[in-house]
mmCIF file of C-alpha atoms and ligand atoms in Angstrom:
data_model
loop_
_atom_site.group_PDB
_atom_site.id
_atom_site.type_symbol
_atom_site.label_atom_id
_atom_site.label_comp_id
_atom_site.label_asym_id
_atom_site.label_seq_id
_atom_site.Cartn_x
_atom_site.Cartn_y
_atom_site.Cartn_z
ATOM 1 C CA MET G 1 25.315 39.442 14.113
ATOM 2 C CA LYS G 2 24.352 41.773 16.979
ATOM 3 C CA ILE G 3 21.246 40.621 18.790
ATOM 4 C CA ILE G 4 19.334 42.133 21.704
ATOM 5 C CA MET G 5 17.036 40.152 23.966
ATOM 6 C CA LEU G 6 14.030 42.012 25.366
ATOM 7 C CA GLY G 7 11.398 40.775 27.788
ATOM 8 C CA ALA G 8 10.198 40.935 31.381
ATOM 9 C CA PRO G 9 12.330 39.537 34.210
ATOM 10 C CA GLY G 10 12.077 35.759 33.974
ATOM 11 C CA ALA G 11 10.675 35.760 30.427
ATOM 12 C CA GLY G 12 13.487 33.434 29.353
ATOM 13 C CA LYS G 13 15.940 35.923 27.816
ATOM 14 C CA GLY G 14 18.937 34.204 29.380
ATOM 15 C CA THR G 15 17.752 30.722 28.403
ATOM 16 C CA GLN G 16 17.281 31.753 24.767
ATOM 17 C CA ALA G 17 20.435 33.905 24.646
ATOM 18 C CA LYS G 18 22.496 30.880 25.691
ATOM 19 C CA MET G 19 20.982 28.787 22.872
ATOM 20 C CA ILE G 20 21.591 31.565 20.330
ATOM 21 C CA SER G 21 25.175 31.927 21.535
ATOM 22 C CA GLU G 22 25.830 28.199 21.130
ATOM 23 C CA LYS G 23 24.176 27.922 17.728
ATOM 24 C CA TYR G 24 25.682 31.047 16.147
ATOM 25 C CA GLY G 25 29.048 31.007 17.943
ATOM 26 C CA ILE G 26 28.756 34.528 19.375
ATOM 27 C CA PRO G 27 29.283 35.531 23.023
ATOM 28 C CA HIS G 28 26.302 35.720 25.383
ATOM 29 C CA ILE G 29 26.650 38.930 27.383
ATOM 30 C CA SER G 30 24.380 39.399 30.383
ATOM 31 C CA THR G 31 24.769 42.617 32.376
ATOM 32 C CA GLY G 32 22.991 40.858 35.269
ATOM 33 C CA ASP G 33 25.637 38.082 35.218
ATOM 34 C CA ILE G 34 28.437 40.665 35.132
ATOM 35 C CA PHE G 35 26.951 42.399 38.186
ATOM 36 C CA ARG G 36 26.408 39.096 40.037
ATOM 37 C CA ALA G 37 29.999 37.992 39.349
ATOM 38 C CA ASN G 38 31.200 41.314 40.808
ATOM 39 C CA ILE G 39 28.964 40.906 43.864
ATOM 40 C CA LYS G 40 30.398 37.428 44.422
ATOM 41 C CA GLU G 41 33.959 38.740 44.133
ATOM 42 C CA GLY G 42 33.172 41.663 46.473
ATOM 43 C CA THR G 43 34.341 44.377 44.052
ATOM 44 C CA GLU G 44 33.393 48.049 44.412
ATOM 45 C CA LEU G 45 31.171 47.696 41.348
ATOM 46 C CA GLY G 46 29.464 44.688 42.933
ATOM 47 C CA LYS G 47 28.843 46.578 46.186
ATOM 48 C CA GLU G 48 27.258 49.470 44.311
ATOM 49 C CA ALA G 49 25.143 47.251 42.040
ATOM 50 C CA LYS G 50 23.897 45.017 44.878
ATOM 51 C CA SER G 51 21.963 47.763 46.647
ATOM 52 C CA TYR G 52 19.949 48.450 43.486
ATOM 53 C CA MET G 53 19.492 44.806 42.486
ATOM 54 C CA ASP G 54 18.293 43.652 45.920
ATOM 55 C CA ALA G 55 15.681 46.431 45.828
ATOM 56 C CA GLY G 56 14.513 45.307 42.367
ATOM 57 C CA LYS G 57 15.668 48.611 40.843
ATOM 58 C CA LEU G 58 17.869 49.244 37.829
ATOM 59 C CA VAL G 59 21.558 49.960 38.291
ATOM 60 C CA PRO G 60 22.173 53.569 37.092
ATOM 61 C CA ASP G 61 22.668 53.968 33.335
ATOM 62 C CA GLU G 62 26.075 55.608 33.635
ATOM 63 C CA LEU G 63 27.597 52.608 35.427
ATOM 64 C CA THR G 64 25.848 49.979 33.309
ATOM 65 C CA VAL G 65 26.744 51.576 29.978
ATOM 66 C CA ARG G 66 30.429 51.809 30.919
ATOM 67 C CA ILE G 67 30.569 48.117 31.798
ATOM 68 C CA LEU G 68 28.724 47.051 28.660
ATOM 69 C CA LEU G 69 30.850 49.141 26.302
ATOM 70 C CA ASP G 70 34.049 47.749 27.870
ATOM 71 C CA ARG G 71 32.755 44.223 27.383
ATOM 72 C CA VAL G 72 31.672 44.572 23.735
ATOM 73 C CA ALA G 73 35.036 46.170 22.888
ATOM 74 C CA LYS G 74 36.755 42.847 23.588
ATOM 75 C CA GLU G 75 38.163 40.754 20.768
ATOM 76 C CA ASP G 76 35.616 37.912 21.075
ATOM 77 C CA CYS G 77 32.814 40.377 20.164
ATOM 78 C CA ARG G 78 34.289 41.243 16.763
ATOM 79 C CA ASP G 79 31.781 39.080 14.855
ATOM 80 C CA GLY G 80 28.816 39.960 17.044
ATOM 81 C CA TYR G 81 27.140 39.107 20.340
ATOM 82 C CA VAL G 82 23.812 38.487 21.980
ATOM 83 C CA LEU G 83 22.963 41.018 24.696
ATOM 84 C CA ASP G 84 20.782 39.727 27.518
ATOM 85 C CA GLY G 85 19.438 42.435 29.839
ATOM 86 C CA PHE G 86 20.935 45.378 27.977
ATOM 87 C CA PRO G 87 19.633 47.869 26.979
ATOM 88 C CA ARG G 88 17.007 48.313 29.652
ATOM 89 C CA THR G 89 16.232 51.997 29.194
ATOM 90 C CA ILE G 90 15.909 54.256 26.153
ATOM 91 C CA PRO G 91 19.117 56.179 27.085
ATOM 92 C CA GLN G 92 21.051 52.864 27.203
ATOM 93 C CA ALA G 93 19.728 51.946 23.750
ATOM 94 C CA GLU G 94 20.666 55.348 22.381
ATOM 95 C CA VAL G 95 24.240 55.108 23.683
ATOM 96 C CA LEU G 96 24.638 51.651 22.150
ATOM 97 C CA ASP G 97 23.307 52.880 18.798
ATOM 98 C CA GLU G 98 25.638 55.882 18.847
ATOM 99 C CA GLU G 99 28.681 53.738 19.649
ATOM 100 C CA LEU G 100 27.841 51.278 16.870
ATOM 101 C CA LYS G 101 27.141 54.073 14.407
ATOM 102 C CA LYS G 102 30.650 55.483 14.990
ATOM 103 C CA LYS G 103 31.922 52.190 13.506
ATOM 104 C CA GLY G 104 29.346 52.173 10.686
ATOM 105 C CA ASP G 105 27.550 49.355 12.476
ATOM 106 C CA GLN G 106 24.111 48.719 14.002
ATOM 107 C CA VAL G 107 22.000 46.270 15.996
ATOM 108 C CA ASP G 108 20.674 43.572 13.630
ATOM 109 C CA ARG G 109 17.757 42.139 15.570
ATOM 110 C CA ALA G 110 15.859 42.785 18.815
ATOM 111 C CA ILE G 111 13.994 39.712 20.045
ATOM 112 C CA ASN G 112 11.111 40.300 22.429
ATOM 113 C CA VAL G 113 10.321 37.197 24.496
ATOM 114 C CA ASP G 114 6.708 37.820 25.441
ATOM 115 C CA VAL G 115 5.404 36.314 28.718
ATOM 116 C CA PRO G 116 2.459 37.737 30.723
ATOM 117 C CA ASP G 117 3.161 38.914 34.280
ATOM 118 C CA GLU G 118 1.004 36.174 35.806
ATOM 119 C CA ASN G 119 3.414 33.479 34.565
ATOM 120 C CA ILE G 120 6.504 35.234 35.873
ATOM 121 C CA VAL G 121 6.396 34.859 39.666
ATOM 122 C CA GLY G 122 6.112 31.032 39.481
ATOM 123 C CA ARG G 123 8.993 30.855 37.044
ATOM 124 C CA MET G 124 11.242 32.936 39.247
ATOM 125 C CA SER G 125 10.605 31.011 42.456
ATOM 126 C CA GLY G 126 11.474 27.770 40.592
ATOM 127 C CA ARG G 127 14.602 29.162 38.981
ATOM 128 C CA ARG G 128 17.997 27.992 40.175
ATOM 129 C CA ALA G 129 21.061 29.860 38.986
ATOM 130 C CA CYS G 130 24.748 29.105 38.820
ATOM 131 C CA LEU G 131 26.593 32.205 40.026
ATOM 132 C CA LYS G 132 29.869 30.847 38.623
ATOM 133 C CA CYS G 133 29.064 30.294 34.927
ATOM 134 C CA GLY G 134 25.644 31.983 34.621
ATOM 135 C CA ALA G 135 23.703 28.833 33.627
ATOM 136 C CA THR G 136 20.031 28.853 34.594
ATOM 137 C CA TYR G 137 17.687 25.976 35.447
ATOM 138 C CA HIS G 138 14.117 25.520 36.621
ATOM 139 C CA ILE G 139 13.198 22.910 39.209
ATOM 140 C CA GLU G 140 10.255 21.700 37.061
ATOM 141 C CA HIS G 141 10.735 22.877 33.457
ATOM 142 C CA LEU G 142 14.507 22.579 33.127
ATOM 143 C CA PRO G 143 16.024 20.619 36.023
ATOM 144 C CA PRO G 144 19.775 20.007 36.230
ATOM 145 C CA LYS G 145 20.912 16.377 35.897
ATOM 146 C CA LYS G 146 21.923 16.325 39.566
ATOM 147 C CA GLU G 147 19.736 18.295 41.962
ATOM 148 C CA GLY G 148 21.332 21.561 43.100
ATOM 149 C CA ILE G 149 24.444 21.169 40.899
ATOM 150 C CA CYS G 150 25.229 23.002 37.659
ATOM 151 C CA ASP G 151 25.493 20.637 34.648
ATOM 152 C CA ALA G 152 27.963 22.965 32.957
ATOM 153 C CA CYS G 153 30.545 23.627 35.682
ATOM 154 C CA GLY G 154 29.604 21.500 38.731
ATOM 155 C CA SER G 155 29.033 24.491 41.050
ATOM 156 C CA GLU G 156 26.200 24.772 43.550
ATOM 157 C CA LEU G 157 22.918 26.227 42.256
ATOM 158 C CA VAL G 158 21.146 28.949 44.251
ATOM 159 C CA LEU G 159 17.853 30.862 44.390
ATOM 160 C CA ARG G 160 18.863 34.415 43.463
ATOM 161 C CA ASP G 161 18.308 37.052 46.184
ATOM 162 C CA ASP G 162 16.198 39.104 43.772
ATOM 163 C CA ASP G 163 13.912 36.163 42.880
ATOM 164 C CA LYS G 164 11.875 36.473 46.079
ATOM 165 C CA PRO G 165 8.214 37.285 45.219
ATOM 166 C CA GLU G 166 8.220 40.857 46.625
ATOM 167 C CA THR G 167 11.340 41.799 44.675
ATOM 168 C CA VAL G 168 9.988 40.133 41.536
ATOM 169 C CA LYS G 169 6.857 42.325 41.725
ATOM 170 C CA LYS G 170 9.037 45.440 42.002
ATOM 171 C CA ARG G 171 11.188 44.271 39.050
ATOM 172 C CA LEU G 172 8.062 43.773 36.969
ATOM 173 C CA SER G 173 6.832 47.289 37.656
ATOM 174 C CA VAL G 174 10.283 48.705 36.821
ATOM 175 C CA TYR G 175 10.231 46.644 33.609
ATOM 176 C CA HIS G 176 6.865 48.062 32.491
ATOM 177 C CA GLU G 177 7.872 51.611 33.294
ATOM 178 C CA GLN G 178 11.461 51.756 32.013
ATOM 179 C CA THR G 179 12.182 48.798 29.711
ATOM 180 C CA GLN G 180 8.948 48.045 27.853
ATOM 181 C CA PRO G 181 9.209 51.320 25.839
ATOM 182 C CA LEU G 182 12.180 49.680 24.063
ATOM 183 C CA ILE G 183 9.729 47.435 22.198
ATOM 184 C CA GLU G 184 8.389 50.481 20.373
ATOM 185 C CA TYR G 185 11.912 51.872 19.974
ATOM 186 C CA TYR G 186 13.116 48.785 18.047
ATOM 187 C CA GLU G 187 9.792 48.395 16.244
ATOM 188 C CA GLY G 188 10.426 51.891 14.867
ATOM 189 C CA LYS G 189 13.775 50.682 13.546
ATOM 190 C CA GLN G 190 12.048 47.665 11.944
ATOM 191 C CA ILE G 191 14.334 45.144 13.612
ATOM 192 C CA LEU G 192 11.928 43.830 16.278
ATOM 193 C CA CYS G 193 10.544 40.322 16.344
ATOM 194 C CA THR G 194 8.249 39.078 19.112
ATOM 195 C CA VAL G 195 8.051 35.403 20.094
ATOM 196 C CA ASP G 196 5.608 33.694 22.442
ATOM 197 C CA GLY G 197 7.728 32.960 25.528
ATOM 198 C CA THR G 198 5.035 30.864 27.226
ATOM 199 C CA LYS G 199 5.810 27.920 24.932
ATOM 200 C CA ASP G 200 8.377 25.235 25.704
ATOM 201 C CA ALA G 201 11.934 26.684 25.577
ATOM 202 C CA ARG G 202 12.804 24.605 22.462
ATOM 203 C CA GLU G 203 9.711 25.880 20.635
ATOM 204 C CA VAL G 204 10.601 29.441 21.592
ATOM 205 C CA PHE G 205 14.085 28.906 20.180
ATOM 206 C CA ALA G 206 12.674 27.469 16.929
ATOM 207 C CA ALA G 207 10.580 30.636 16.536
ATOM 208 C CA ILE G 208 13.656 32.793 17.131
ATOM 209 C CA GLU G 209 15.666 30.821 14.564
ATOM 210 C CA ARG G 210 12.981 31.439 11.956
ATOM 211 C CA ASN G 211 13.386 35.160 12.579
ATOM 212 C CA LEU G 212 17.174 35.340 12.448
HETATM 213 P P1 AP5 V 301 19.067 40.217 34.994
HETATM 214 O O1 AP5 V 301 19.966 39.185 35.480
HETATM 215 O O2 AP5 V 301 19.189 40.683 33.588
HETATM 216 O O3 AP5 V 301 17.581 39.773 35.288
HETATM 217 P P2 AP5 V 301 16.238 39.941 34.452
HETATM 218 O O4 AP5 V 301 16.179 40.729 33.223
HETATM 219 O O5 AP5 V 301 15.294 40.392 35.484
HETATM 220 O O6 AP5 V 301 16.060 38.622 33.844
HETATM 221 P P3 AP5 V 301 16.238 37.292 34.496
HETATM 222 O O7 AP5 V 301 17.662 36.856 34.454
HETATM 223 O O8 AP5 V 301 15.582 37.321 35.848
HETATM 224 O O9 AP5 V 301 15.319 36.392 33.585
HETATM 225 P P4 AP5 V 301 15.473 35.886 32.088
HETATM 226 O O10 AP5 V 301 14.501 36.604 31.213
HETATM 227 O O11 AP5 V 301 16.900 35.839 31.661
HETATM 228 O O12 AP5 V 301 14.893 34.431 32.268
HETATM 229 P P5 AP5 V 301 15.628 33.008 32.408
HETATM 230 O O13 AP5 V 301 16.114 32.553 31.079
HETATM 231 O O14 AP5 V 301 16.610 33.022 33.548
HETATM 232 O O15 AP5 V 301 19.167 41.526 35.892
HETATM 233 C C1 AP5 V 301 19.140 41.445 37.307
HETATM 234 C C2 AP5 V 301 19.271 42.853 37.871
HETATM 235 O O16 AP5 V 301 20.537 43.433 37.448
HETATM 236 C C3 AP5 V 301 18.217 43.866 37.412
HETATM 237 O O17 AP5 V 301 17.039 43.794 38.180
HETATM 238 C C4 AP5 V 301 18.992 45.181 37.574
HETATM 239 O O18 AP5 V 301 19.026 45.576 38.903
HETATM 240 C C5 AP5 V 301 20.405 44.822 37.167
HETATM 241 N N1 AP5 V 301 20.648 45.064 35.737
HETATM 242 C C6 AP5 V 301 20.986 44.123 34.784
HETATM 243 N N2 AP5 V 301 21.118 44.686 33.573
HETATM 244 C C7 AP5 V 301 20.875 46.031 33.742
HETATM 245 C C8 AP5 V 301 20.842 47.136 32.868
HETATM 246 N N3 AP5 V 301 21.067 47.012 31.551
HETATM 247 N N4 AP5 V 301 20.549 48.352 33.387
HETATM 248 C C9 AP5 V 301 20.324 48.509 34.712
HETATM 249 N N5 AP5 V 301 20.319 47.495 35.601
HETATM 250 C C10 AP5 V 301 20.595 46.255 35.125
HETATM 251 O O19 AP5 V 301 14.358 32.131 32.784
HETATM 252 C C11 AP5 V 301 13.675 32.300 34.028
HETATM 253 C C12 AP5 V 301 13.251 30.914 34.563
HETATM 254 O O20 AP5 V 301 12.259 30.362 33.696
HETATM 255 C C13 AP5 V 301 14.407 29.885 34.575
HETATM 256 O O21 AP5 V 301 14.258 29.064 35.689
HETATM 257 C C14 AP5 V 301 14.230 29.102 33.270
HETATM 258 O O22 AP5 V 301 14.749 27.801 33.365
HETATM 259 C C15 AP5 V 301 12.711 29.125 33.111
HETATM 260 N N6 AP5 V 301 12.311 29.153 31.708
HETATM 261 C C16 AP5 V 301 12.944 29.783 30.674
HETATM 262 N N7 AP5 V 301 12.265 29.613 29.527
HETATM 263 C C17 AP5 V 301 11.168 28.889 29.840
HETATM 264 C C18 AP5 V 301 10.059 28.396 29.073
HETATM 265 N N8 AP5 V 301 9.951 28.641 27.767
HETATM 266 N N9 AP5 V 301 9.099 27.699 29.724
HETATM 267 C C19 AP5 V 301 9.197 27.457 31.079
HETATM 268 N N10 AP5 V 301 10.223 27.878 31.846
HETATM 269 C C20 AP5 V 301 11.200 28.591 31.243
#
């Protein structure tokens, strides 16, 4: 099963992708996590991506597509994957479709986690992220068992650099301009389902399960 998560920054794509990955036994692939891991390791890719991410902009398609295609070519993706944060532009979606088509394959489902902009800024300022394993928490809605420590791997949790309110506003405007058109793109392919992302995370997941 090949699943795509769509939605504004902070809509809960990562939270739901993790649950899908655990339930269906397919890898959760987040381009944002791949970039953040590279930033942490100080790679050339990380240095290039950081300048765009800190400004709330998208990393250029050419770079992002190359990384994504390398990742989905790995053995653990043979039976499918859930993509979180990719595609983010129509050209990215088209490249993915072309690559899958070469293998007689296609995306099975695009899940749009719908959350209005006014809910987003509060969510982001309360988010705490583990830069080691990619787990995400919220200080009110989804706190870790021990404050500031990742339940999954025991690393320190941080407020992401791009979760500051000014950057979040920029990310939202980039989302509306460049990523939102993908909703229509997948609607046209009749594989889109939209769920209400303002509900409790478990209720959102139940709605996704009904659609898979
Ligand atoms: P990325 O890491 O993908 O960030 P994003 O899309 O902006 O999404 P987020 O990770 O911020 O949010 P999310 O929707 O996953 O929400 P989450 O589950 O964490 O990308 C970062 C940057 O990398 C981009 O800005 C760009 O520069 C670059 N990039 C990445 N991919 C790219 C691409 N394909 N092309 C170009 N550039 C790319 O939830 C948010 C918070 O809310 C958490 O605290 C969570 O606990 C809480 N929460 C979740 N669900 C609920 C709920 N139902 N109710 C209440 N709280 C909830």
